[in-house]
mmCIF file of C-alpha atoms in Angstrom:
data_model
loop_
_atom_site.group_PDB
_atom_site.id
_atom_site.type_symbol
_atom_site.label_atom_id
_atom_site.label_comp_id
_atom_site.label_asym_id
_atom_site.label_seq_id
_atom_site.Cartn_x
_atom_site.Cartn_y
_atom_site.Cartn_z
ATOM 1 C CA UNK Z 1122 88.333 60.335 115.758
ATOM 2 C CA UNK Z 1123 92.352 61.221 115.758
ATOM 3 C CA UNK Z 1124 93.491 63.773 113.985
ATOM 4 C CA UNK Z 1125 95.758 61.950 111.964
ATOM 5 C CA UNK Z 1126 93.102 59.878 110.695
ATOM 6 C CA UNK Z 1127 90.978 63.901 110.316
ATOM 7 C CA UNK Z 1128 94.187 65.063 107.997
ATOM 8 C CA UNK Z 1129 94.382 65.293 104.406
ATOM 9 C CA UNK Z 1130 98.759 65.419 104.486
ATOM 10 C CA UNK Z 1131 101.316 63.693 102.370
ATOM 11 C CA UNK Z 1132 103.508 61.737 104.688
ATOM 12 C CA UNK Z 1133 103.373 61.294 108.291
ATOM 13 C CA UNK Z 1134 106.522 59.749 108.783
ATOM 14 C CA UNK Z 1135 108.384 63.441 107.947
ATOM 15 C CA UNK Z 1136 107.046 64.934 111.655
ATOM 16 C CA UNK Z 1137 110.898 64.311 113.251
ATOM 17 C CA UNK Z 1138 111.999 67.265 110.572
ATOM 18 C CA UNK Z 1139 108.657 69.210 110.866
ATOM 19 C CA UNK Z 1140 109.332 69.240 114.745
ATOM 20 C CA UNK Z 1141 113.273 70.258 114.458
ATOM 21 C CA UNK Z 1142 112.033 73.084 112.053
ATOM 22 C CA UNK Z 1143 109.348 74.265 114.902
ATOM 23 C CA UNK Z 1144 111.537 74.288 117.505
ATOM 24 C CA UNK Z 1145 114.276 76.088 115.582
ATOM 25 C CA UNK Z 1146 111.494 79.188 115.059
ATOM 26 C CA UNK Z 1147 110.019 79.158 118.398
ATOM 27 C CA UNK Z 1148 113.286 79.918 119.887
ATOM 28 C CA UNK Z 1149 113.314 82.730 118.072
ATOM 29 C CA UNK Z 1150 110.242 84.112 118.713
ATOM 30 C CA UNK Z 1151 110.279 85.601 122.598
ATOM 31 C CA UNK Z 1152 107.190 87.743 122.237
ATOM 32 C CA UNK Z 1153 104.842 84.837 120.825
ATOM 33 C CA UNK Z 1154 106.751 82.477 123.401
ATOM 34 C CA UNK Z 1155 105.327 85.094 126.414
ATOM 35 C CA UNK Z 1156 101.697 85.286 124.682
ATOM 36 C CA UNK Z 1157 101.667 81.549 124.742
ATOM 37 C CA UNK Z 1158 102.583 81.408 128.751
ATOM 38 C CA UNK Z 1159 99.706 83.545 128.873
ATOM 39 C CA UNK Z 1160 96.802 81.798 126.757
ATOM 40 C CA UNK Z 1161 97.919 78.807 128.928
ATOM 41 C CA UNK Z 1162 97.243 80.347 132.407
ATOM 42 C CA UNK Z 1163 94.029 82.068 130.482
ATOM 43 C CA UNK Z 1164 92.738 79.648 127.976
ATOM 44 C CA UNK Z 1165 90.405 82.622 125.834
ATOM 45 C CA UNK Z 1166 89.722 79.652 123.080
ATOM 46 C CA UNK Z 1167 88.877 76.960 125.273
ATOM 47 C CA UNK Z 1168 86.120 74.637 123.934
ATOM 48 C CA UNK Z 1169 86.259 77.159 120.430
ATOM 49 C CA UNK Z 1170 87.464 75.676 117.187
ATOM 50 C CA UNK Z 1171 90.103 77.623 115.205
ATOM 51 C CA UNK Z 1172 90.643 77.315 111.597
ATOM 52 C CA UNK Z 1173 93.840 78.895 110.249
ATOM 53 C CA UNK Z 1174 95.094 79.596 106.339
ATOM 54 C CA UNK Z 1175 98.894 81.056 105.851
ATOM 55 C CA UNK Z 1176 101.499 79.456 104.276
ATOM 56 C CA UNK Z 1177 101.920 76.789 106.384
ATOM 57 C CA UNK Z 1178 105.916 76.435 107.162
ATOM 58 C CA UNK Z 1179 106.968 76.625 110.721
ATOM 59 C CA UNK Z 1180 106.660 79.906 112.194
ATOM 60 C CA UNK Z 1181 103.086 79.503 111.077
ATOM 61 C CA UNK Z 1182 102.844 76.067 112.610
ATOM 62 C CA UNK Z 1183 104.211 77.804 115.855
ATOM 63 C CA UNK Z 1184 101.080 79.947 116.467
ATOM 64 C CA UNK Z 1185 99.134 77.490 115.891
ATOM 65 C CA UNK Z 1186 100.334 75.788 118.478
ATOM 66 C CA UNK Z 1187 99.987 78.970 120.880
ATOM 67 C CA UNK Z 1188 96.374 79.440 119.976
ATOM 68 C CA UNK Z 1189 95.937 75.637 120.675
ATOM 69 C CA UNK Z 1190 97.501 76.428 123.800
ATOM 70 C CA UNK Z 1191 95.081 79.017 124.644
ATOM 71 C CA UNK Z 1192 92.434 76.315 124.521
ATOM 72 C CA UNK Z 1193 91.731 75.777 120.636
ATOM 73 C CA UNK Z 1194 90.541 73.130 118.716
ATOM 74 C CA UNK Z 1195 92.429 74.039 116.012
ATOM 75 C CA UNK Z 1196 92.613 73.123 111.865
ATOM 76 C CA UNK Z 1197 94.843 74.816 109.805
ATOM 77 C CA UNK Z 1198 95.296 74.417 105.667
ATOM 78 C CA UNK Z 1199 97.922 76.207 103.417
ATOM 79 C CA UNK Z 1200 97.362 79.842 101.859
ATOM 80 C CA UNK Z 1201 99.698 79.106 98.783
ATOM 81 C CA UNK Z 1202 100.123 75.592 96.882
ATOM 82 C CA UNK Z 1203 104.157 75.973 96.839
ATOM 83 C CA UNK Z 1204 104.487 77.200 100.150
ATOM 84 C CA UNK Z 1205 103.266 74.728 102.417
ATOM 85 C CA UNK Z 1206 106.318 72.374 104.052
ATOM 86 C CA UNK Z 1207 104.836 68.773 103.697
ATOM 87 C CA UNK Z 1208 107.434 67.704 107.506
ATOM 88 C CA UNK Z 1209 105.977 70.941 109.182
ATOM 89 C CA UNK Z 1210 102.156 69.827 108.107
ATOM 90 C CA UNK Z 1211 103.014 65.939 109.505
ATOM 91 C CA UNK Z 1212 104.747 67.716 113.083
ATOM 92 C CA UNK Z 1213 101.319 69.378 113.404
ATOM 93 C CA UNK Z 1214 98.984 66.551 113.354
ATOM 94 C CA UNK Z 1215 101.352 65.049 115.583
ATOM 95 C CA UNK Z 1216 100.765 67.978 118.037
ATOM 96 C CA UNK Z 1217 96.885 66.916 117.560
ATOM 97 C CA UNK Z 1218 96.261 69.983 114.948
ATOM 98 C CA UNK Z 1219 93.542 69.392 112.398
ATOM 99 C CA UNK Z 1220 95.672 69.783 108.878
ATOM 100 C CA UNK Z 1221 94.253 69.840 104.887
ATOM 101 C CA UNK Z 1222 97.627 70.536 103.180
ATOM 102 C CA UNK Z 1223 100.344 69.502 101.070
ATOM 103 C CA UNK Z 1224 102.417 70.148 98.740
ATOM 104 C CA UNK Z 1225 102.042 71.721 95.133
ATOM 105 C CA UNK Z 1226 98.412 70.611 95.159
ATOM 106 C CA UNK Z 1227 96.776 71.457 92.171
ATOM 107 C CA UNK Z 1228 93.900 74.109 92.066
ATOM 108 C CA UNK Z 1229 91.556 71.524 92.207
ATOM 109 C CA UNK Z 1230 92.663 69.955 95.160
ATOM 110 C CA UNK Z 1231 93.998 73.045 96.575
ATOM 111 C CA UNK Z 1232 90.292 73.940 96.660
ATOM 112 C CA UNK Z 1233 89.665 71.287 98.029
ATOM 113 C CA UNK Z 1234 91.518 71.457 100.965
ATOM 114 C CA UNK Z 1235 90.993 74.603 102.067
ATOM 115 C CA UNK Z 1236 87.202 73.858 102.236
ATOM 116 C CA UNK Z 1237 87.442 70.834 104.119
ATOM 117 C CA UNK Z 1238 89.300 73.310 106.499
ATOM 118 C CA UNK Z 1239 85.835 74.522 106.942
ATOM 119 C CA UNK Z 1240 84.107 71.579 107.939
ATOM 120 C CA UNK Z 1241 84.575 72.146 111.505
ATOM 121 C CA UNK Z 1242 82.144 74.909 111.199
ATOM 122 C CA UNK Z 1243 84.714 77.085 112.680
ATOM 123 C CA UNK Z 1244 84.363 80.140 115.735
ATOM 124 C CA UNK Z 1245 86.932 81.973 114.785
ATOM 125 C CA UNK Z 1246 89.600 82.206 111.360
ATOM 126 C CA UNK Z 1247 93.003 83.353 111.050
ATOM 127 C CA UNK Z 1248 93.138 84.431 106.843
ATOM 128 C CA UNK Z 1249 95.812 85.037 104.480
ATOM 129 C CA UNK Z 1250 94.840 86.708 101.041
ATOM 130 C CA UNK Z 1251 90.963 86.453 102.291
ATOM 131 C CA UNK Z 1252 90.555 82.668 100.948
ATOM 132 C CA UNK Z 1253 88.908 81.267 103.377
ATOM 133 C CA UNK Z 1254 86.678 84.580 103.537
ATOM 134 C CA UNK Z 1255 85.779 84.350 100.249
ATOM 135 C CA UNK Z 1256 84.777 80.554 100.404
ATOM 136 C CA UNK Z 1257 82.569 81.198 103.717
ATOM 137 C CA UNK Z 1258 80.447 84.278 101.079
ATOM 138 C CA UNK Z 1259 80.624 81.714 98.437
ATOM 139 C CA UNK Z 1260 81.109 77.616 98.196
ATOM 140 C CA UNK Z 1261 80.976 77.626 102.006
ATOM 141 C CA UNK Z 1262 78.632 79.310 103.425
ATOM 142 C CA UNK Z 1263 76.360 76.970 105.389
ATOM 143 C CA UNK Z 1264 80.141 76.190 107.651
ATOM 144 C CA UNK Z 1265 80.494 80.396 108.236
ATOM 145 C CA UNK Z 1266 77.298 79.318 111.111
ATOM 146 C CA UNK Z 1267 79.295 79.272 114.123
ATOM 147 C CA UNK Z 1268 81.990 82.045 113.291
ATOM 148 C CA UNK Z 1269 81.796 84.976 115.419
ATOM 149 C CA UNK Z 1270 85.164 86.893 113.553
ATOM 150 C CA UNK Z 1271 88.743 86.416 112.308
ATOM 151 C CA UNK Z 1272 91.706 88.382 111.375
ATOM 152 C CA UNK Z 1273 93.485 88.536 108.259
ATOM 153 C CA UNK Z 1274 97.435 88.784 107.509
ATOM 154 C CA UNK Z 1275 97.341 90.407 104.247
ATOM 155 C CA UNK Z 1276 97.770 94.005 101.784
ATOM 156 C CA UNK Z 1277 95.344 91.480 99.596
ATOM 157 C CA UNK Z 1278 93.153 89.560 101.754
ATOM 158 C CA UNK Z 1279 92.431 93.325 103.627
ATOM 159 C CA UNK Z 1280 91.332 94.950 99.464
ATOM 160 C CA UNK Z 1281 88.962 91.841 99.309
ATOM 161 C CA UNK Z 1282 87.734 92.272 102.238
ATOM 162 C CA UNK Z 1283 86.998 96.381 102.090
ATOM 163 C CA UNK Z 1284 85.252 95.187 98.762
ATOM 164 C CA UNK Z 1285 83.067 92.858 100.521
ATOM 165 C CA UNK Z 1286 82.322 95.454 103.127
ATOM 166 C CA UNK Z 1287 81.613 98.028 100.820
ATOM 167 C CA UNK Z 1288 79.226 96.173 99.027
ATOM 168 C CA UNK Z 1289 77.184 95.560 102.331
ATOM 169 C CA UNK Z 1290 78.347 91.474 102.450
ATOM 170 C CA UNK Z 1291 80.520 90.668 105.108
ATOM 171 C CA UNK Z 1292 79.004 88.552 107.060
ATOM 172 C CA UNK Z 1293 81.240 88.899 110.300
ATOM 173 C CA UNK Z 1294 83.997 91.238 111.785
ATOM 174 C CA UNK Z 1295 87.608 90.989 110.854
ATOM 175 C CA UNK Z 1296 91.017 92.374 112.483
ATOM 176 C CA UNK Z 1297 92.994 93.950 109.741
ATOM 177 C CA UNK Z 1298 96.264 92.453 111.305
ATOM 178 C CA UNK Z 1299 98.240 93.794 108.196
ATOM 179 C CA UNK Z 1300 97.023 97.569 108.597
ATOM 180 C CA UNK Z 1301 98.707 97.013 112.207
ATOM 181 C CA UNK Z 1302 102.356 99.585 112.693
ATOM 182 C CA UNK Z 1303 104.380 96.440 114.070
ATOM 183 C CA UNK Z 1304 102.623 94.254 110.742
ATOM 184 C CA UNK Z 1305 103.320 96.792 108.276
ATOM 185 C CA UNK Z 1306 106.651 98.454 109.421
ATOM 186 C CA UNK Z 1307 108.097 95.555 109.825
ATOM 187 C CA UNK Z 1308 107.293 92.305 108.600
ATOM 188 C CA UNK Z 1309 106.292 93.887 105.273
ATOM 189 C CA UNK Z 1310 109.532 95.864 104.729
ATOM 190 C CA UNK Z 1311 112.241 94.129 106.743
ATOM 191 C CA UNK Z 1312 110.531 90.529 106.458
ATOM 192 C CA UNK Z 1313 109.870 90.890 102.037
ATOM 193 C CA UNK Z 1314 112.973 92.824 102.047
ATOM 194 C CA UNK Z 1315 115.296 90.077 103.418
ATOM 195 C CA UNK Z 1316 112.795 87.001 102.366
ATOM 196 C CA UNK Z 1317 112.733 87.969 98.523
ATOM 197 C CA UNK Z 1318 116.487 88.221 97.937
ATOM 198 C CA UNK Z 1319 116.809 85.052 100.590
ATOM 199 C CA UNK Z 1320 113.949 82.963 97.662
ATOM 200 C CA UNK Z 1321 116.237 84.670 94.519
ATOM 201 C CA UNK Z 1322 119.752 84.273 95.527
ATOM 202 C CA UNK Z 1323 118.844 80.719 96.655
ATOM 203 C CA UNK Z 1324 116.732 79.680 93.390
ATOM 204 C CA UNK Z 1325 119.274 81.860 91.200
ATOM 205 C CA UNK Z 1326 122.559 81.380 93.153
ATOM 206 C CA UNK Z 1327 123.138 84.733 91.149
ATOM 207 C CA UNK Z 1328 125.297 88.026 92.252
ATOM 208 C CA UNK Z 1329 122.898 91.006 92.790
ATOM 209 C CA UNK Z 1330 125.486 93.801 93.062
ATOM 210 C CA UNK Z 1331 125.786 95.538 89.482
ATOM 211 C CA UNK Z 1332 122.837 94.383 88.378
ATOM 212 C CA UNK Z 1333 119.249 96.984 87.581
ATOM 213 C CA UNK Z 1334 116.732 95.462 89.707
ATOM 214 C CA UNK Z 1335 113.128 97.353 89.203
ATOM 215 C CA UNK Z 1336 110.963 97.806 92.107
ATOM 216 C CA UNK Z 1337 107.162 97.051 90.667
ATOM 217 C CA UNK Z 1338 105.018 99.145 93.691
ATOM 218 C CA UNK Z 1339 106.289 100.954 96.027
ATOM 219 C CA UNK Z 1340 104.013 99.892 99.120
ATOM 220 C CA UNK Z 1341 105.737 98.750 102.243
ATOM 221 C CA UNK Z 1342 107.016 95.913 100.270
ATOM 222 C CA UNK Z 1343 108.335 97.728 98.255
ATOM 223 C CA UNK Z 1344 110.363 99.219 99.720
ATOM 224 C CA UNK Z 1345 111.801 96.453 101.813
ATOM 225 C CA UNK Z 1346 112.422 95.261 98.680
ATOM 226 C CA UNK Z 1347 114.207 97.949 97.266
ATOM 227 C CA UNK Z 1348 116.249 99.004 100.360
ATOM 228 C CA UNK Z 1349 117.564 95.488 100.395
ATOM 229 C CA UNK Z 1350 118.523 95.406 97.020
ATOM 230 C CA UNK Z 1351 120.529 98.769 97.442
ATOM 231 C CA UNK Z 1352 122.129 97.394 100.075
ATOM 232 C CA UNK Z 1353 122.813 94.539 98.245
ATOM 233 C CA UNK Z 1354 124.887 96.869 95.657
ATOM 234 C CA UNK Z 1355 121.660 97.238 92.610
ATOM 235 C CA UNK Z 1356 120.569 99.769 90.825
ATOM 236 C CA UNK Z 1357 117.530 100.070 91.787
ATOM 237 C CA UNK Z 1358 114.325 101.519 89.769
ATOM 238 C CA UNK Z 1359 110.875 101.956 91.002
ATOM 239 C CA UNK Z 1360 107.806 101.930 89.023
ATOM 240 C CA UNK Z 1361 104.653 103.189 90.411
ATOM 241 C CA UNK Z 1362 100.679 104.435 89.859
ATOM 242 C CA UNK Z 1363 100.820 106.742 92.614
ATOM 243 C CA UNK Z 1364 102.504 109.878 92.969
ATOM 244 C CA UNK Z 1365 102.970 110.498 96.650
ATOM 245 C CA UNK Z 1366 104.910 107.235 96.280
ATOM 246 C CA UNK Z 1367 106.883 107.891 93.554
ATOM 247 C CA UNK Z 1368 107.889 110.754 95.092
ATOM 248 C CA UNK Z 1369 109.055 108.772 98.215
ATOM 249 C CA UNK Z 1370 110.871 106.172 96.285
ATOM 250 C CA UNK Z 1371 112.676 109.402 94.391
ATOM 251 C CA UNK Z 1372 113.545 110.887 97.847
ATOM 252 C CA UNK Z 1373 114.906 107.351 99.115
ATOM 253 C CA UNK Z 1374 117.691 107.493 96.307
ATOM 254 C CA UNK Z 1375 115.643 105.342 93.761
ATOM 255 C CA UNK Z 1376 115.169 105.852 89.280
ATOM 256 C CA UNK Z 1377 111.511 106.065 89.242
ATOM 257 C CA UNK Z 1378 110.249 105.825 85.755
ATOM 258 C CA UNK Z 1379 106.751 103.846 83.833
ATOM 259 C CA UNK Z 1380 106.955 99.912 83.777
ATOM 260 C CA UNK Z 1381 107.095 100.087 79.392
ATOM 261 C CA UNK Z 1382 110.393 102.212 80.502
ATOM 262 C CA UNK Z 1383 111.776 99.888 83.169
ATOM 263 C CA UNK Z 1384 111.287 96.852 81.444
ATOM 264 C CA UNK Z 1385 114.118 97.703 78.881
ATOM 265 C CA UNK Z 1386 116.946 98.416 81.576
ATOM 266 C CA UNK Z 1387 116.372 95.575 84.541
ATOM 267 C CA UNK Z 1388 117.735 92.874 85.123
ATOM 268 C CA UNK Z 1389 115.726 91.725 88.109
ATOM 269 C CA UNK Z 1390 112.070 91.729 88.578
ATOM 270 C CA UNK Z 1391 110.305 91.475 91.358
ATOM 271 C CA UNK Z 1392 106.174 92.945 91.367
ATOM 272 C CA UNK Z 1393 104.660 93.713 95.033
ATOM 273 C CA UNK Z 1394 101.830 95.180 93.950
ATOM 274 C CA UNK Z 1395 98.843 93.109 94.628
ATOM 275 C CA UNK Z 1396 97.128 93.718 91.476
ATOM 276 C CA UNK Z 1397 97.439 91.928 88.154
ATOM 277 C CA UNK Z 1398 99.185 92.234 85.061
ATOM 278 C CA UNK Z 1399 101.547 95.281 86.267
ATOM 279 C CA UNK Z 1400 104.267 92.510 83.924
ATOM 280 C CA UNK Z 1401 102.696 92.106 80.547
ATOM 281 C CA UNK Z 1402 102.867 91.632 76.405
ATOM 282 C CA UNK Z 1403 104.084 95.096 76.146
ATOM 283 C CA UNK Z 1404 106.859 94.674 78.814
ATOM 284 C CA UNK Z 1405 108.375 91.244 77.724
ATOM 285 C CA UNK Z 1406 108.413 93.030 73.825
ATOM 286 C CA UNK Z 1407 111.286 94.943 75.110
ATOM 287 C CA UNK Z 1408 112.795 93.041 77.959
ATOM 288 C CA UNK Z 1409 116.262 91.997 77.380
ATOM 289 C CA UNK Z 1410 117.954 88.740 76.904
ATOM 290 C CA UNK Z 1411 117.886 86.747 80.908
ATOM 291 C CA UNK Z 1412 115.701 88.817 82.280
ATOM 292 C CA UNK Z 1413 114.479 87.241 85.748
ATOM 293 C CA UNK Z 1414 111.231 87.626 86.580
ATOM 294 C CA UNK Z 1415 109.233 87.392 90.504
ATOM 295 C CA UNK Z 1416 106.734 88.461 92.337
ATOM 296 C CA UNK Z 1417 106.170 88.775 95.958
ATOM 297 C CA UNK Z 1418 102.370 89.430 95.868
ATOM 298 C CA UNK Z 1419 100.223 86.766 97.096
ATOM 299 C CA UNK Z 1420 98.780 85.701 94.004
ATOM 300 C CA UNK Z 1421 100.348 84.781 91.061
ATOM 301 C CA UNK Z 1422 98.888 87.291 88.487
ATOM 302 C CA UNK Z 1423 100.979 90.129 89.330
ATOM 303 C CA UNK Z 1424 103.671 88.232 86.260
ATOM 304 C CA UNK Z 1425 101.165 87.416 83.094
ATOM 305 C CA UNK Z 1426 102.062 83.858 82.509
ATOM 306 C CA UNK Z 1427 99.349 83.581 80.072
ATOM 307 C CA UNK Z 1428 100.858 86.235 77.966
ATOM 308 C CA UNK Z 1429 104.455 85.300 78.264
ATOM 309 C CA UNK Z 1430 103.274 81.402 76.968
ATOM 310 C CA UNK Z 1431 101.675 82.597 74.867
ATOM 311 C CA UNK Z 1432 104.899 84.689 73.278
ATOM 312 C CA UNK Z 1433 107.269 81.592 73.937
ATOM 313 C CA UNK Z 1434 108.205 79.033 71.473
ATOM 314 C CA UNK Z 1435 109.607 77.154 74.210
ATOM 315 C CA UNK Z 1436 109.380 76.249 78.025
ATOM 316 C CA UNK Z 1437 111.448 74.511 80.069
ATOM 317 C CA UNK Z 1438 113.127 73.767 83.925
ATOM 318 C CA UNK Z 1439 116.525 74.975 83.912
ATOM 319 C CA UNK Z 1440 116.653 74.557 87.505
ATOM 320 C CA UNK Z 1441 114.534 73.735 90.406
ATOM 321 C CA UNK Z 1442 111.999 77.379 90.848
ATOM 322 C CA UNK Z 1443 113.329 78.365 87.550
ATOM 323 C CA UNK Z 1444 111.150 78.000 84.439
ATOM 324 C CA UNK Z 1445 113.415 79.546 81.381
ATOM 325 C CA UNK Z 1446 110.703 81.157 78.501
ATOM 326 C CA UNK Z 1447 112.392 81.520 75.123
ATOM 327 C CA UNK Z 1448 111.262 84.648 72.490
ATOM 328 C CA UNK Z 1449 110.810 83.734 68.530
ATOM 329 C CA UNK Z 1450 113.816 86.304 68.636
ATOM 330 C CA UNK Z 1451 116.065 84.212 70.701
ATOM 331 C CA UNK Z 1452 115.420 86.050 74.158
ATOM 332 C CA UNK Z 1453 115.298 84.181 77.494
ATOM 333 C CA UNK Z 1454 113.786 84.697 80.153
ATOM 334 C CA UNK Z 1455 113.200 83.364 83.841
ATOM 335 C CA UNK Z 1456 110.451 82.741 85.986
ATOM 336 C CA UNK Z 1457 110.392 82.034 88.983
ATOM 337 C CA UNK Z 1458 108.694 79.691 91.227
ATOM 338 C CA UNK Z 1459 105.557 79.622 88.718
ATOM 339 C CA UNK Z 1460 105.281 83.355 89.788
ATOM 340 C CA UNK Z 1461 104.122 82.940 93.184
ATOM 341 C CA UNK Z 1462 105.658 84.126 96.158
ATOM 342 C CA UNK Z 1463 109.228 83.953 95.331
ATOM 343 C CA UNK Z 1464 109.690 84.218 99.316
ATOM 344 C CA UNK Z 1465 107.844 81.194 100.316
ATOM 345 C CA UNK Z 1466 107.631 79.265 97.170
ATOM 346 C CA UNK Z 1467 111.659 79.134 96.592
ATOM 347 C CA UNK Z 1468 112.494 80.005 100.155
ATOM 348 C CA UNK Z 1469 111.520 79.918 104.097
ATOM 349 C CA UNK Z 1470 109.816 83.140 104.164
ATOM 350 C CA UNK Z 1471 110.574 85.881 106.510
ATOM 351 C CA UNK Z 1472 112.966 85.606 109.376
ATOM 352 C CA UNK Z 1473 111.194 84.226 112.618
ATOM 353 C CA UNK Z 1474 112.178 86.971 114.565
ATOM 354 C CA UNK Z 1475 109.868 89.392 112.131
ATOM 355 C CA UNK Z 1476 107.508 87.000 111.872
ATOM 356 C CA UNK Z 1477 107.260 87.186 115.763
ATOM 357 C CA UNK Z 1478 105.888 90.615 116.012
ATOM 358 C CA UNK Z 1479 103.080 89.570 113.397
ATOM 359 C CA UNK Z 1480 102.022 86.350 114.583
ATOM 360 C CA UNK Z 1481 101.909 88.089 118.278
ATOM 361 C CA UNK Z 1482 99.713 90.478 116.869
ATOM 362 C CA UNK Z 1483 97.802 87.547 115.124
ATOM 363 C CA UNK Z 1484 96.949 85.697 118.541
ATOM 364 C CA UNK Z 1485 96.021 88.871 120.529
ATOM 365 C CA UNK Z 1486 93.571 89.867 117.713
ATOM 366 C CA UNK Z 1487 91.907 86.810 117.740
ATOM 367 C CA UNK Z 1488 91.595 86.738 121.107
ATOM 368 C CA UNK Z 1489 90.522 90.625 120.602
ATOM 369 C CA UNK Z 1490 87.496 89.601 118.252
ATOM 370 C CA UNK Z 1491 86.312 86.759 120.351
ATOM 371 C CA UNK Z 1492 85.673 89.128 123.325
ATOM 372 C CA UNK Z 1493 84.211 91.717 121.171
ATOM 373 C CA UNK Z 1494 82.645 90.300 118.092
ATOM 374 C CA UNK Z 1495 79.055 91.368 119.508
ATOM 375 C CA UNK Z 1496 80.366 94.928 119.707
ATOM 376 C CA UNK Z 1497 81.837 94.897 116.723
ATOM 377 C CA UNK Z 1498 79.275 94.190 113.755
ATOM 378 C CA UNK Z 1499 79.609 93.146 110.180
ATOM 379 C CA UNK Z 1500 82.763 95.779 109.723
ATOM 380 C CA UNK Z 1501 86.696 95.778 109.109
ATOM 381 C CA UNK Z 1502 88.551 97.074 111.954
ATOM 382 C CA UNK Z 1503 91.980 97.784 113.058
ATOM 383 C CA UNK Z 1504 94.033 96.441 115.026
ATOM 384 C CA UNK Z 1505 93.981 98.646 118.778
ATOM 385 C CA UNK Z 1506 96.553 100.278 119.439
ATOM 386 C CA UNK Z 1507 97.030 99.096 122.790
ATOM 387 C CA UNK Z 1508 97.524 95.460 121.770
ATOM 388 C CA UNK Z 1509 99.968 96.659 118.684
ATOM 389 C CA UNK Z 1510 101.703 99.266 121.205
ATOM 390 C CA UNK Z 1511 102.237 95.899 123.598
ATOM 391 C CA UNK Z 1512 103.627 93.842 121.029
ATOM 392 C CA UNK Z 1513 106.607 96.078 120.166
ATOM 393 C CA UNK Z 1514 106.790 96.390 123.825
ATOM 394 C CA UNK Z 1515 107.000 92.524 124.568
ATOM 395 C CA UNK Z 1516 109.757 93.061 121.977
ATOM 396 C CA UNK Z 1517 112.118 95.931 122.809
ATOM 397 C CA UNK Z 1518 111.925 93.568 126.362
ATOM 398 C CA UNK Z 1519 113.067 90.444 125.100
ATOM 399 C CA UNK Z 1520 116.217 92.130 123.412
ATOM 400 C CA UNK Z 1521 116.982 94.260 126.753
ATOM 401 C CA UNK Z 1522 116.212 97.364 125.997
ATOM 402 C CA UNK Z 1523 114.357 100.476 127.452
ATOM 403 C CA UNK Z 1524 112.577 103.400 126.798
ATOM 404 C CA UNK Z 1525 112.092 106.707 128.037
ATOM 405 C CA UNK Z 1526 108.186 107.589 129.988
ATOM 406 C CA UNK Z 1527 106.806 111.188 130.623
ATOM 407 C CA UNK Z 1528 106.685 112.881 132.875
ATOM 408 C CA UNK Z 1529 103.499 114.276 134.751
ATOM 409 C CA UNK Z 1530 104.527 117.701 133.972
ATOM 410 C CA UNK Z 1531 105.417 116.726 130.496
ATOM 411 C CA UNK Z 1532 101.377 114.940 130.024
ATOM 412 C CA UNK Z 1533 100.202 117.752 131.578
ATOM 413 C CA UNK Z 1534 101.873 120.031 129.497
ATOM 414 C CA UNK Z 1535 100.780 118.195 126.277
ATOM 415 C CA UNK Z 1536 97.048 118.414 127.444
ATOM 416 C CA UNK Z 1537 97.131 121.459 127.756
ATOM 417 C CA UNK Z 1538 96.846 124.250 125.047
ATOM 418 C CA UNK Z 1539 96.282 127.703 126.978
ATOM 419 C CA UNK Z 1540 99.793 128.028 128.323
ATOM 420 C CA UNK Z 1541 103.010 126.701 126.112
ATOM 421 C CA UNK Z 1542 106.230 128.281 127.034
#
């Protein structure tokens, strides 16, 4: 059966536009191109089935094609209902990849599409937010029969994986790609920082300069969002639950205060915590008229939509991806992209040059877990430093940069303890 017959997508005729998007992304992903060349020669996934769940847009599509170039039979599904691009899905199907995804399915359809992607009984997987892993431990247990392991993209997913591991229920090894240096230092910080404001600015067409931007959470994603907000001329407030991160935000030049105080001051809010209800009723009660609410965490639970709707007397769409909620006292709040990932649901996600490094890590981690799954065990493990460093080295080389190397004498000096003069 052909991939077009197996796939479930919105419109196969959209493929030409999807190919253009993928070609543009691949032209700006030199590290992944280099790995593709290696995979084409080595065929590390020959005869294996790989299922991928990621935000299904052009850069992800190119990762799927790189894995396919390594000999795999690839199936892909979306990790968020509003980030799937139908033209990219159609292009992948034309390229021989099975796709179960379309833009804005219902929650039931979204879960069904994810489950369909596992029916091939994959040998390996790439996950985003732990959705596939969760299904393989619940409703789709029977499709884990051949699974050797996989790689996880996000902070949220790793939180879920470590909970499974802690309870002794994880059934296969997973590589924590999100915890690799070349992921969080660049993707989480610079990628999230830029793409969040790409999404907000494209959607609202409002100026950031002069506004007060509240960044909820100061992990690596929050650091990037705060840095970019400052660069755009905003006054930045950071809210945190971690004292060390709060001090770091202060030392980085940002105001730090509890969310209830920040809620009174903010013009724009960006949540990046991986937790639920970080903006909720008590905060809506004191917010200013016109406040713009957005989320850059994996799930649409950080901004409490249930309480927001319950408090409102009317709701309407005022612009694509902007819902207006009117309070009884006349104040209006604006929720972007239904509280889903604003950088992907209302934008194109991280820049291609950033995802080049992350997806290079994904491809190499998949190869690593395929080679080492018998020795890893059913655990969550970090990306080996050697792979992390290799990706960074490839990136430097693609930029035409070189760095120094230690001399033999320097290595001997660092390895000794007795004589340090």
